[in-house]
Coordinates of C-alpha atoms and ligand atoms in Angstrom, one line a residue:
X1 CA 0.0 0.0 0.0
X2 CA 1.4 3.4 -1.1
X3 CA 0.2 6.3 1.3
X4 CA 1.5 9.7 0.3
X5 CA 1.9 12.2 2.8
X6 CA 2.6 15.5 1.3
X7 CA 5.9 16.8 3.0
X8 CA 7.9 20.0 2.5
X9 CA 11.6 19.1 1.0
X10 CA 14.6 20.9 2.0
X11 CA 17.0 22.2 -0.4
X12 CA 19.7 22.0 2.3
X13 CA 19.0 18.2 2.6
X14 CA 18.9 18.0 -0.9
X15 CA 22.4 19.2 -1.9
X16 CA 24.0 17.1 1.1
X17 CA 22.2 14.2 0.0
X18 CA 24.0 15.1 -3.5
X19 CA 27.4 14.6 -2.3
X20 CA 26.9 11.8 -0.2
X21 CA 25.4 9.7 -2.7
X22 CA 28.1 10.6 -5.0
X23 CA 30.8 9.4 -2.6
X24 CA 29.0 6.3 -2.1
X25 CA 28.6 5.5 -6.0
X26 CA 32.1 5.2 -6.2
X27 CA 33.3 4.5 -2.4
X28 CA 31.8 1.1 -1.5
X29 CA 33.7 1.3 2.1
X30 CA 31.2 4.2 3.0
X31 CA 28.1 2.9 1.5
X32 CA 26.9 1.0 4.0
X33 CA 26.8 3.6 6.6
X34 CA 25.4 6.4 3.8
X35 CA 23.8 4.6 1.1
X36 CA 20.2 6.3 2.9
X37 CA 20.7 9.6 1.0
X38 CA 18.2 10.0 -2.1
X39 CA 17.8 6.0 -2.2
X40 CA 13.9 4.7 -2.1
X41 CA 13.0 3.1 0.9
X42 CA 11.0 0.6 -1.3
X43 CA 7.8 -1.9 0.2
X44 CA 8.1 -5.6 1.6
X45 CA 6.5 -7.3 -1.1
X46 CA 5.5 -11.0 -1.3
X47 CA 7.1 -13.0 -4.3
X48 CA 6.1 -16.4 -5.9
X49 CA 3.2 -17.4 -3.8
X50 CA 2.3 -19.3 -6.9
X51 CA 5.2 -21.4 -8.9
X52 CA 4.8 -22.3 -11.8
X53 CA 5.2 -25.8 -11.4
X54 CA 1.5 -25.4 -9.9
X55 CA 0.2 -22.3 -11.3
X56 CA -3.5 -21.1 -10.1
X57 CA -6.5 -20.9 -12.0
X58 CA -7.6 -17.1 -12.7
X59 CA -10.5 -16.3 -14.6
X60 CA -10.7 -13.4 -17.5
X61 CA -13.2 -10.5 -17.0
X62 CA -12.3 -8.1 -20.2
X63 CA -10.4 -7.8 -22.8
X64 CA -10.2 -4.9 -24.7
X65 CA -8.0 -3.2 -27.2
X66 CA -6.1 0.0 -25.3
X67 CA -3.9 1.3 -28.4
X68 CA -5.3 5.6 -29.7
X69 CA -5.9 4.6 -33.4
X70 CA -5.6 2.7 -35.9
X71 CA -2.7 0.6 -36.1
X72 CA -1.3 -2.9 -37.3
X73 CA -0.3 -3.1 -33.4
X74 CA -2.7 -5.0 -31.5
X75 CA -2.3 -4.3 -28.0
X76 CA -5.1 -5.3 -25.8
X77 CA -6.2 -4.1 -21.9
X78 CA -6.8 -7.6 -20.1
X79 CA -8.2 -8.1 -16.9
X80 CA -7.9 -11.2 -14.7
X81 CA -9.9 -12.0 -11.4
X82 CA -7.5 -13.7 -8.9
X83 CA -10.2 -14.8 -6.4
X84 CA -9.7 -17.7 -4.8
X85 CA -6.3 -17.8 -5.6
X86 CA -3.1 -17.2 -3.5
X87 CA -2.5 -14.1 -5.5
X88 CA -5.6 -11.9 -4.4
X89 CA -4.7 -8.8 -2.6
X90 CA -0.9 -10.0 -2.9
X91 CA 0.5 -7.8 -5.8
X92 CA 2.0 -4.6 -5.8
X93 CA 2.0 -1.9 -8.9
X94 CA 5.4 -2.6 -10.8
X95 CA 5.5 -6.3 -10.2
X96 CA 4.8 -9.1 -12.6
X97 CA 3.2 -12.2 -13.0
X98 CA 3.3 -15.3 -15.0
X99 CA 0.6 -16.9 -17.5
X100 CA 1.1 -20.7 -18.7
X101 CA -0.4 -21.2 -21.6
X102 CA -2.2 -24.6 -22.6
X103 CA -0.3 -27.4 -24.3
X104 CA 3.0 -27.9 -25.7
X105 CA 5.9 -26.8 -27.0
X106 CA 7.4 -27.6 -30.8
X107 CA 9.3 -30.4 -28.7
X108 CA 6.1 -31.9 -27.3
X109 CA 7.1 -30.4 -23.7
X110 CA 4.4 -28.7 -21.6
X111 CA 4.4 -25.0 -22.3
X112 CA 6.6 -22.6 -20.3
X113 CA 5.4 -19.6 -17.8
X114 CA 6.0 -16.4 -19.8
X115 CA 5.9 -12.8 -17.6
X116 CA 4.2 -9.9 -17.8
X117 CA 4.1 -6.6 -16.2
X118 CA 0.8 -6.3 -13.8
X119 CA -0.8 -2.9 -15.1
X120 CA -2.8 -1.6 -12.4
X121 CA -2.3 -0.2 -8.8
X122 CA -1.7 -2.5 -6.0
X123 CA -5.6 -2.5 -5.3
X124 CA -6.3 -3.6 -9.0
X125 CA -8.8 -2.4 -11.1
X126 CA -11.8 -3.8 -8.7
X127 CA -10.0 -1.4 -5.6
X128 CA -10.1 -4.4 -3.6
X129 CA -6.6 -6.6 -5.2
X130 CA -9.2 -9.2 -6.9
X131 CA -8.9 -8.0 -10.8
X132 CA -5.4 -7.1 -12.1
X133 CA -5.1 -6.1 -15.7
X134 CA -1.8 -6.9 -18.1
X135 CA -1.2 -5.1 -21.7
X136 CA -0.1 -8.1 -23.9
X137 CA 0.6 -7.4 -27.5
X138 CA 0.0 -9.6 -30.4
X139 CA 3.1 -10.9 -31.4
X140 CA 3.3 -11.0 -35.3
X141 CA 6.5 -11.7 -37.8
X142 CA 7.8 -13.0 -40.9
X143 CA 10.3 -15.4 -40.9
X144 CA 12.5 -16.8 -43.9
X145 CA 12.2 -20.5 -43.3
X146 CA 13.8 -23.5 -45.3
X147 CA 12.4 -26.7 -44.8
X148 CA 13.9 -30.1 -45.0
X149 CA 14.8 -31.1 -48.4
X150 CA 14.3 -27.9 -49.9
X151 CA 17.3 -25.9 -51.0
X152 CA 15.5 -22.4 -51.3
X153 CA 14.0 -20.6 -48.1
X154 CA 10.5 -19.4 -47.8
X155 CA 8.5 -16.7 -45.8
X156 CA 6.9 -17.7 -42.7
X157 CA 4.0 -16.3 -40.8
X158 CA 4.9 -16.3 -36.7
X159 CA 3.0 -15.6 -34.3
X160 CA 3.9 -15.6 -31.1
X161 CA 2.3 -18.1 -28.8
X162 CA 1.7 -17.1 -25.4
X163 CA 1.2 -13.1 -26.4
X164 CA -1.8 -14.8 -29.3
X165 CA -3.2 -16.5 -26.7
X166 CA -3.7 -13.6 -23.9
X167 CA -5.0 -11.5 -26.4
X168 CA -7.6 -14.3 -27.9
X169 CA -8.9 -15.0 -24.4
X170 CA -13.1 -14.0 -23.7
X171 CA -14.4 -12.6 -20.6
X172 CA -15.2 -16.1 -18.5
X173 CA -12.0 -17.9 -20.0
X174 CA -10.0 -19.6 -17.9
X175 CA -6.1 -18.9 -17.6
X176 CA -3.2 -20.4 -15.5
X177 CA -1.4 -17.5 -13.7
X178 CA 2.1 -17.7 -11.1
X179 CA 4.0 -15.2 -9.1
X180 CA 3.8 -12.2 -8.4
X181 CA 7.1 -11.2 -9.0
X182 CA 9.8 -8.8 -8.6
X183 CA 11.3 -6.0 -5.7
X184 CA 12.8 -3.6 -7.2
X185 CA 10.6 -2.0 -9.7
X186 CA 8.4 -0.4 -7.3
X187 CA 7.2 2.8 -6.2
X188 CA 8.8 3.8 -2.7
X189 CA 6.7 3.2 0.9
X190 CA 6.3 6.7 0.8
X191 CA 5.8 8.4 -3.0
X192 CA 6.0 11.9 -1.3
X193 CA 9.5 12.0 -0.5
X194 CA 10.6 11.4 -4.6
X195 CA 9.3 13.0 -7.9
X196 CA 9.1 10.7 -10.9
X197 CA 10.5 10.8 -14.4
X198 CA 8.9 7.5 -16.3
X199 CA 10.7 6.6 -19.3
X200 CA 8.3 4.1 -21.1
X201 CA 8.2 2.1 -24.7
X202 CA 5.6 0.6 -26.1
X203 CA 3.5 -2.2 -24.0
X204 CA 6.7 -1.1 -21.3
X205 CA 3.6 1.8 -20.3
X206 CA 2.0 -1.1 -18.0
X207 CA 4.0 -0.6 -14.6
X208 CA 3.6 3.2 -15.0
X209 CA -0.2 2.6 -15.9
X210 CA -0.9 1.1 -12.2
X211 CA 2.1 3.5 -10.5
X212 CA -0.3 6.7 -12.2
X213 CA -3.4 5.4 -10.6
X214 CA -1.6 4.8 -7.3
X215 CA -0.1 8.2 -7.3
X216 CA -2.6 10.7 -8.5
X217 CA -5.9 8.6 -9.1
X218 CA -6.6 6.9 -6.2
X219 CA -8.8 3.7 -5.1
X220 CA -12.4 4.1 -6.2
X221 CA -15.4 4.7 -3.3
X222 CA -15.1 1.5 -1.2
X223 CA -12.2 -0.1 -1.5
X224 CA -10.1 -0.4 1.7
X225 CA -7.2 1.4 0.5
X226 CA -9.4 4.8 0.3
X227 CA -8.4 5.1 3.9
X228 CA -5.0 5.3 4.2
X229 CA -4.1 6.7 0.5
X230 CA -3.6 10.6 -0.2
X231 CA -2.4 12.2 -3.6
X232 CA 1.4 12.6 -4.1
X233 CA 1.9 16.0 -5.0
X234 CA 5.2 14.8 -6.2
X235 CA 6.3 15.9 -9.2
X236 CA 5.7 13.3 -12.0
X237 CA 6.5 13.1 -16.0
X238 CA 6.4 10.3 -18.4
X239 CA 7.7 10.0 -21.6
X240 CA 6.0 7.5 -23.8
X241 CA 7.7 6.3 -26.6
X242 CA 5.7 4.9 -29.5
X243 CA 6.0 4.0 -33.5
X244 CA 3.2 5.9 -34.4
X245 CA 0.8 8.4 -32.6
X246 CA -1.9 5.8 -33.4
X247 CA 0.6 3.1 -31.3
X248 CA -0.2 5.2 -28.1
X249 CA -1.5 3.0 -25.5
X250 CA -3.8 4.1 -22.7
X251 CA -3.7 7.6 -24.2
X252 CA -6.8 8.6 -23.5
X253 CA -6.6 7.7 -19.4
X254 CA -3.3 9.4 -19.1
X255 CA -4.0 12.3 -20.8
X256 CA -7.2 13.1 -18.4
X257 CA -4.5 12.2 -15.4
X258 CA -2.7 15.4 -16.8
X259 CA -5.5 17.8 -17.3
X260 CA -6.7 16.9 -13.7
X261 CA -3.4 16.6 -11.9
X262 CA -0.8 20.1 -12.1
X263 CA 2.3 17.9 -10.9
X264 CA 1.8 15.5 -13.7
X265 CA 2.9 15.7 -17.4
X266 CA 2.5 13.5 -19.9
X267 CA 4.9 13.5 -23.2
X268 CA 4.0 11.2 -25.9
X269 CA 7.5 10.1 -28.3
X270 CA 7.3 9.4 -31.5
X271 CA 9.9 7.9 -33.5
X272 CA 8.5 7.5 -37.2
X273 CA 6.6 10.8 -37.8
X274 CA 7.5 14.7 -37.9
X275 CA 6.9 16.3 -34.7
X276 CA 4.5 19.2 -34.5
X277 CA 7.9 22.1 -35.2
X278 CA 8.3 19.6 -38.5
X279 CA 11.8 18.2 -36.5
X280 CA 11.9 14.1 -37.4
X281 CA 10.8 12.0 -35.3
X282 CA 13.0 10.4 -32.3
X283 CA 13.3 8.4 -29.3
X284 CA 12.5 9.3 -25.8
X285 CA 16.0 9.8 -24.6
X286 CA 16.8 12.0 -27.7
X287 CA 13.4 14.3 -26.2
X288 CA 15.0 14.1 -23.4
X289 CA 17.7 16.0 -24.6
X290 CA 16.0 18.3 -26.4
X291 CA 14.1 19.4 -23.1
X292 CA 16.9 19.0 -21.1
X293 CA 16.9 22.5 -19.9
X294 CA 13.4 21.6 -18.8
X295 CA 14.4 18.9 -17.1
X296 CA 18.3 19.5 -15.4
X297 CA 16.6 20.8 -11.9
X298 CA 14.4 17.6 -11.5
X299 CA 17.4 15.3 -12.4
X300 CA 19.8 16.8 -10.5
X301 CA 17.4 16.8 -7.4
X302 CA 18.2 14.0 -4.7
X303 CA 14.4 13.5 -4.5
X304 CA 13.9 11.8 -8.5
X305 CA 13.9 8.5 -9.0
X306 CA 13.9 7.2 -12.7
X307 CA 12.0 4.5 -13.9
X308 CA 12.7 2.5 -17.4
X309 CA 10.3 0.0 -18.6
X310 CA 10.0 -1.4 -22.4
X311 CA 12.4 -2.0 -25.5
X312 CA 16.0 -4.3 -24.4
X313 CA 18.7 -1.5 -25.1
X314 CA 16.5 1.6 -24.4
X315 CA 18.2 2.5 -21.6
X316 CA 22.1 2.9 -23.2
X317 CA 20.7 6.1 -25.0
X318 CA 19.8 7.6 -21.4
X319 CA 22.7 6.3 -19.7
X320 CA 25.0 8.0 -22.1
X321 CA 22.9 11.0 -22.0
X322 CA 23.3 11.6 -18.1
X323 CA 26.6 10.9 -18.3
X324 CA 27.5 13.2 -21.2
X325 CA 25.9 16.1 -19.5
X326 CA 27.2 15.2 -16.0
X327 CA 24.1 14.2 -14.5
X328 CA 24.9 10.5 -13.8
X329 CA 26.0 10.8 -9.9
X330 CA 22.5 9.8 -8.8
X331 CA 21.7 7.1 -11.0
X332 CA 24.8 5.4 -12.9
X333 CA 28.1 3.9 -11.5
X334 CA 30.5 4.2 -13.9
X335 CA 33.8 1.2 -14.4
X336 CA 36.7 3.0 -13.9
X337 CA 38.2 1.7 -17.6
X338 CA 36.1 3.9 -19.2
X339 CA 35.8 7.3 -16.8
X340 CA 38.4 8.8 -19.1
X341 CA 36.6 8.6 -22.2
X342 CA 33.5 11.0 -23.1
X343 CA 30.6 9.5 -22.4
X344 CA 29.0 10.6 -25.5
X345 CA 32.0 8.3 -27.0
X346 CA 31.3 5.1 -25.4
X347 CA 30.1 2.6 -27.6
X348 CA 26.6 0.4 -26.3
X349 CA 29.1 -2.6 -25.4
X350 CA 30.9 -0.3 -23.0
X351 CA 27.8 1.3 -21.8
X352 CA 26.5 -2.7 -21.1
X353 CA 29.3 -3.8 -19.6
X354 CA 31.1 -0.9 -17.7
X355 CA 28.3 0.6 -16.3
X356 CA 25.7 0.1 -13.7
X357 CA 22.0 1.5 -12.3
X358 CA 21.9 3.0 -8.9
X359 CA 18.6 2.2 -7.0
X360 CA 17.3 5.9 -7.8
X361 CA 17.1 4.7 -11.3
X362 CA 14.6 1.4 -11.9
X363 CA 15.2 -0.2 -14.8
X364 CA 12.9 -3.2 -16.4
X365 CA 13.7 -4.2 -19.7
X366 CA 13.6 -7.0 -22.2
Ligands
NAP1 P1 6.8 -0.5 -29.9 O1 5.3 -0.3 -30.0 O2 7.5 -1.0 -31.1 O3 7.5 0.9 -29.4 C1 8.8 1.0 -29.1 C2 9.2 2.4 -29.4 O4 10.6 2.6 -28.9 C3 9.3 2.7 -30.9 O5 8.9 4.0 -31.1 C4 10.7 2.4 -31.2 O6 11.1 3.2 -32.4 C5 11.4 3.0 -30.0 N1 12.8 2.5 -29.8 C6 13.4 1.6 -30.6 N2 14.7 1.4 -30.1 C7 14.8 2.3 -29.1 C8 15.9 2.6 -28.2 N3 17.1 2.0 -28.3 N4 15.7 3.6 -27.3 C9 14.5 4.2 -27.2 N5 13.4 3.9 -28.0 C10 13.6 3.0 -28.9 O7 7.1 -1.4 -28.6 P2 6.6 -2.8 -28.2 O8 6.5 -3.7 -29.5 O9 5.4 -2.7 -27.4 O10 7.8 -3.4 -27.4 C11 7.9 -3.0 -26.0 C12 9.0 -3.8 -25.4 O11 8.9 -3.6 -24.0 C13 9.0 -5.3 -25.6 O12 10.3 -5.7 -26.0 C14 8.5 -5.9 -24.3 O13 9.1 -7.2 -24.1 C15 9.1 -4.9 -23.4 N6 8.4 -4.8 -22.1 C16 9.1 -5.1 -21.0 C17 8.5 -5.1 -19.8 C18 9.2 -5.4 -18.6 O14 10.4 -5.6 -18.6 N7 8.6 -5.5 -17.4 C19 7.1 -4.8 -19.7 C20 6.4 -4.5 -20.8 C21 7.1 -4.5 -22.0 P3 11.3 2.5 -33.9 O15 10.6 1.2 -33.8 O16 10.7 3.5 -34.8 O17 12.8 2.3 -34.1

């Protein structure tokens, strides 16, 4: 449960907290004793209550498709009732779960679990931790495929399996569900004390979906979070990075959380049309740069947490882009082979290898 007591923040606490953290990103010897500065105190949360060597049986209520427009991209809002099943009441926004879908595998083996990200806030969409919603997206490629004893390769229609199947499913269907799981990518025991910048990609917009509700929306009339929740009157912005405006998902939702909530702005990325100033499209650490001067207060503030969620890779274009503009302290620790070289110079293998995520910045990719 995420309560958020509005509390006034000290700039002189702030710029201490600054050069603590920064000795401690690079001094393990005094981390232990100062590591407290600007890190999230985060929530006890329970993990695999259902494995998936006995996964429960849930039950589908909706399925719906949540992208703006038009668009070869099917991406679809399902909901799943956990009553009755270990899971109820047990999840927290950020975390994820698994689904098992029926039958086997090309090798005649029982179909593995496959995660995905929970997309609502810890009370569900019900307010009471019964209904949890995912955002699975059809799964749809071409492959060039040469079967035996033919010399020449052919295209290939694949689709994914487990992805198909979520999306096929009707209110009433059964499904076979595991976790929840992970502890990191959470928002903190109290959201007052951060502000937020969300860095999403495509279907990565599910945790920040739930973390949005928790933060500004709040449980509807009855459920027994209403009592202990307030708004966070943190500062909050999210940049959602899409293919196409049409490929926007939840667009609608978020966009009346920003016209009802001054702390929160929303900034849809797109990488395959002209923006508005007729500039070509990019990606949402590129915007990032582009608003940077918009944005250098609220990163260099001991208070903001970063949160990453979508595309493998997506987050070498931000790493490279704190460090180049010397805004890293907070969120990156940086191998000592490479300190010397600019970090707009590093190449992606460097950036994988050499550097590292502090726990102000959450990252959740694949
Ligand atoms: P999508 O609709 O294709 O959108 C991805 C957007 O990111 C596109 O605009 C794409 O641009 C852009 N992009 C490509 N490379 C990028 C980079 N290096 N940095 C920043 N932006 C980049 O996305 P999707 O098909 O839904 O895929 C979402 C991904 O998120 C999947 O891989 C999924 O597994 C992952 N995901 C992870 C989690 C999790 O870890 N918990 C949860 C949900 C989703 P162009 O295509 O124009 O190049």
């Amino acid at each position: 449960m995420n309560a958020c007591k509005s509390r006034p923040f000290s700039i002189d606490q702030a710029s201490a907290g600054a050069t603590i953290y920064a000795r401690h990103a690079y001094d393990t010897a005094v981390s232990t004793t100062l590591e407290i500065v600007g890190e999230p105190s985060l929530p006890e949360v329970k993990m695999h209550l259902v494995a998936p060597n006995a996964p429960a049986t849930a039950r589908v209520t909706a399925n719906d498709l949540c992208i703006k427009g038009r668009s070869s991209s099917y991406v679809r809002h399902v909901c799943i009732d956990l009553a009755g099943t270990p899971m109820a009441a047990q999840f927290h926004a950020g975390q994820s779960f698994g689904v098992v879908p029926p039958g086997n595998d090309h090798q005649g083996r029982p179909n593995k679990v496959r995660l995905y990200s929970i997309a609502s806030p810890t009370w569900g969409e019900d307010g009471h931790g019964q209904i949890f919603a995912t955002t699975p997206k059809r799964l749809i490629s071409e492959e060039m495929i040469t079967t035996p004893g033919e010399t020449q390769a052919h295209p290939q229609l694949i689709l994914g399996m487990c992805s198909n199947y979520l999306c096929d499913l009707k209110p009433g269907d059964p499904v076979q569900v595991t976790g929840p799981s992970g502890k990191r990518f959470l928002l903190p025991t109290d959201p007052s004390k951060h502000d937020y910048l969300f860095l999403a990609t495509g279907t990565g917009i599910a945790p920040f979906r739930g973390m949005l509700q928790e933060l500004l929306a709040g449980p509807p009339a009855g459920s027994p979070w209403q009592k202990s929740w307030t708004r966070c009157g943190s500062r909050v912005e999210l940049l959602m990075g899409a293919p196409y405006n049409t490929d926007l998902l939840y667009d609608q939702e978020i966009q009346d959380l920003a016209n009802s909530h001054n702390n929160f702005h929303y900034h849809p990325v797109i990488s395959r049309e002209r923006r508005a100033d007729g500039g070509k499209g990019e990606y949402v650490h590129q915007f990032l740069e582009r608003h940077l001067d918009a944005f250098k207060d609220m990163l260099q503030n001991p208070r903001t947490l970063i949160y990453v969620c979508g595309l493998a890779g997506m987050q070498i274009g931000l790493f490279r882009l704190l460090a180049a503009k010397g805004l890293s302290a907070h969120y990156l620790t940086i191998d000592e082979s490479i300190r010397d070289i600019p970090a707009d110079q590093w190449s992606d293998e460097q950036i994988k290898r050499r550097v590292r995520h502090t726990h102000r910045c959450m990252i959740e990719v694949y």
